[in-house]
Short mmCIF file of C-alpha atoms in Angstrom, two decimals:
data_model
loop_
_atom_site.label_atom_id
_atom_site.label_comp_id
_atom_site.label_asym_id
_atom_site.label_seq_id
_atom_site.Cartn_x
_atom_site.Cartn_y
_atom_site.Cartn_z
CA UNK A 10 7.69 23.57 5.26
CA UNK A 11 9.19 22.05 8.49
CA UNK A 12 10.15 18.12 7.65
CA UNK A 13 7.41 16.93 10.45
CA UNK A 14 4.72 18.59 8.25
CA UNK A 15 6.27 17.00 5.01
CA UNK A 16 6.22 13.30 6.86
CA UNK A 17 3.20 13.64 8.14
CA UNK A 18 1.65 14.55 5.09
CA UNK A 19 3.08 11.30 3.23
CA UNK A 20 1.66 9.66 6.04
CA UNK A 21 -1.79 11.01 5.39
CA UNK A 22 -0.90 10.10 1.70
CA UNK A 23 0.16 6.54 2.08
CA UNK A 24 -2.89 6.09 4.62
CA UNK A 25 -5.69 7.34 1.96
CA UNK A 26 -4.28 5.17 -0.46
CA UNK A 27 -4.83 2.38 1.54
CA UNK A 28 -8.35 3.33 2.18
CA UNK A 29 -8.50 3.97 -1.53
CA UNK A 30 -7.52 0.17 -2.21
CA UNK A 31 -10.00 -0.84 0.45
CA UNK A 32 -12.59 0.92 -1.47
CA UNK A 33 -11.49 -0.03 -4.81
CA UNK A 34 -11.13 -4.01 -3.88
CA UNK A 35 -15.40 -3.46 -2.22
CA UNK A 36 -14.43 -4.69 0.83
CA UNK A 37 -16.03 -1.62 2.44
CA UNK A 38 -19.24 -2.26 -0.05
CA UNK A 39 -19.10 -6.06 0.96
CA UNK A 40 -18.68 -5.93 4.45
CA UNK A 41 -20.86 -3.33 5.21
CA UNK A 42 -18.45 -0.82 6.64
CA UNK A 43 -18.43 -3.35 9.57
CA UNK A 44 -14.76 -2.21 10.89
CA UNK A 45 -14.33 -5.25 13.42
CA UNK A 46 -14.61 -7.58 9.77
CA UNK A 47 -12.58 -5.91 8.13
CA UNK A 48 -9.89 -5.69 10.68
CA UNK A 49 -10.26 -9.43 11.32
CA UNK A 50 -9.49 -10.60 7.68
CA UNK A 51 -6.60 -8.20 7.62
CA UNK A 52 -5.33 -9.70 11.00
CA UNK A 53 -6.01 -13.40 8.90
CA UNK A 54 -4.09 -12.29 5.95
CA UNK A 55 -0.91 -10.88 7.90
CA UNK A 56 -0.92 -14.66 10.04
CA UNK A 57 -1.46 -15.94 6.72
CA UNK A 58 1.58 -14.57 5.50
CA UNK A 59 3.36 -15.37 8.96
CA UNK A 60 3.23 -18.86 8.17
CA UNK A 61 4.41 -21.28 6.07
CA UNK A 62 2.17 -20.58 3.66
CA UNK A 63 3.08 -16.93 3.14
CA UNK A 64 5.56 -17.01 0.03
CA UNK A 65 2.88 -19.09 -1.75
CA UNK A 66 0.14 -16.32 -0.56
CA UNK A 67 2.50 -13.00 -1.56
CA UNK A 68 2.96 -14.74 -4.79
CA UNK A 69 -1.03 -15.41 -5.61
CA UNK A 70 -2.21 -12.44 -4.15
CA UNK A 71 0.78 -10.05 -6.25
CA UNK A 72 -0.72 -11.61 -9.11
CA UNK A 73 -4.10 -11.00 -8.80
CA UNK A 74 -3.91 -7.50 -7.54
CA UNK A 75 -1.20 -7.16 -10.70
CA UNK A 76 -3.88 -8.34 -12.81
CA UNK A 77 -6.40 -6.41 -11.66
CA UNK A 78 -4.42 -2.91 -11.47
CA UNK A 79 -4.06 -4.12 -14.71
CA UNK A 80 -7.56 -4.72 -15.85
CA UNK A 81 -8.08 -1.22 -14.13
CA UNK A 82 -5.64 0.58 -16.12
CA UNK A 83 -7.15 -0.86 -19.35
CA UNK A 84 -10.89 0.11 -18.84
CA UNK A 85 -10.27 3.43 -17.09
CA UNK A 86 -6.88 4.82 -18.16
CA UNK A 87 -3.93 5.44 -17.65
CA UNK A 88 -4.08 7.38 -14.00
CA UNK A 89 -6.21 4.68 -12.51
CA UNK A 90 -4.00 2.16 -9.58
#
């Protein structure tokens, strides 16, 4: 396989994983699907962690997703993220 095709499929990879955590965290179910939302609280989140605020923010939000992936891997297994 040429190394293009191998890149581009981690890309795909890393991408629907992503989605995946999208999905898994309901924003998709919460939001509605509405795309323009959900861009505009990621856009929030990365000027959250642009400012001064944003070791305080990596630190609480590492936690909870910890936590949760966590909480995940207890009630569903081991191969659950």
């Amino acid at each position: 396989m040429r190394n293009w095709q191998v890149e581009r499929r981690k890309r795909t990879r890393h991408l629907i994983e992503l989605g995946g955590l999208l999905v898994k965290s309901r924003v998709v179910e919460l939001t509605g699907d509405d795309r323009a939302l959900i861009y505009g609280a990621l856009l929030w989140i990365a000027d959250k962690l642009q400012s001064d605020q944003g070791d305080h923010a990596r630190e609480v939000w590492a936690e909870k997703g910890k936590g949760a992936f966590e909480d995940a891997r207890k009630r569903d297994g081991p191969l659950s993220r």
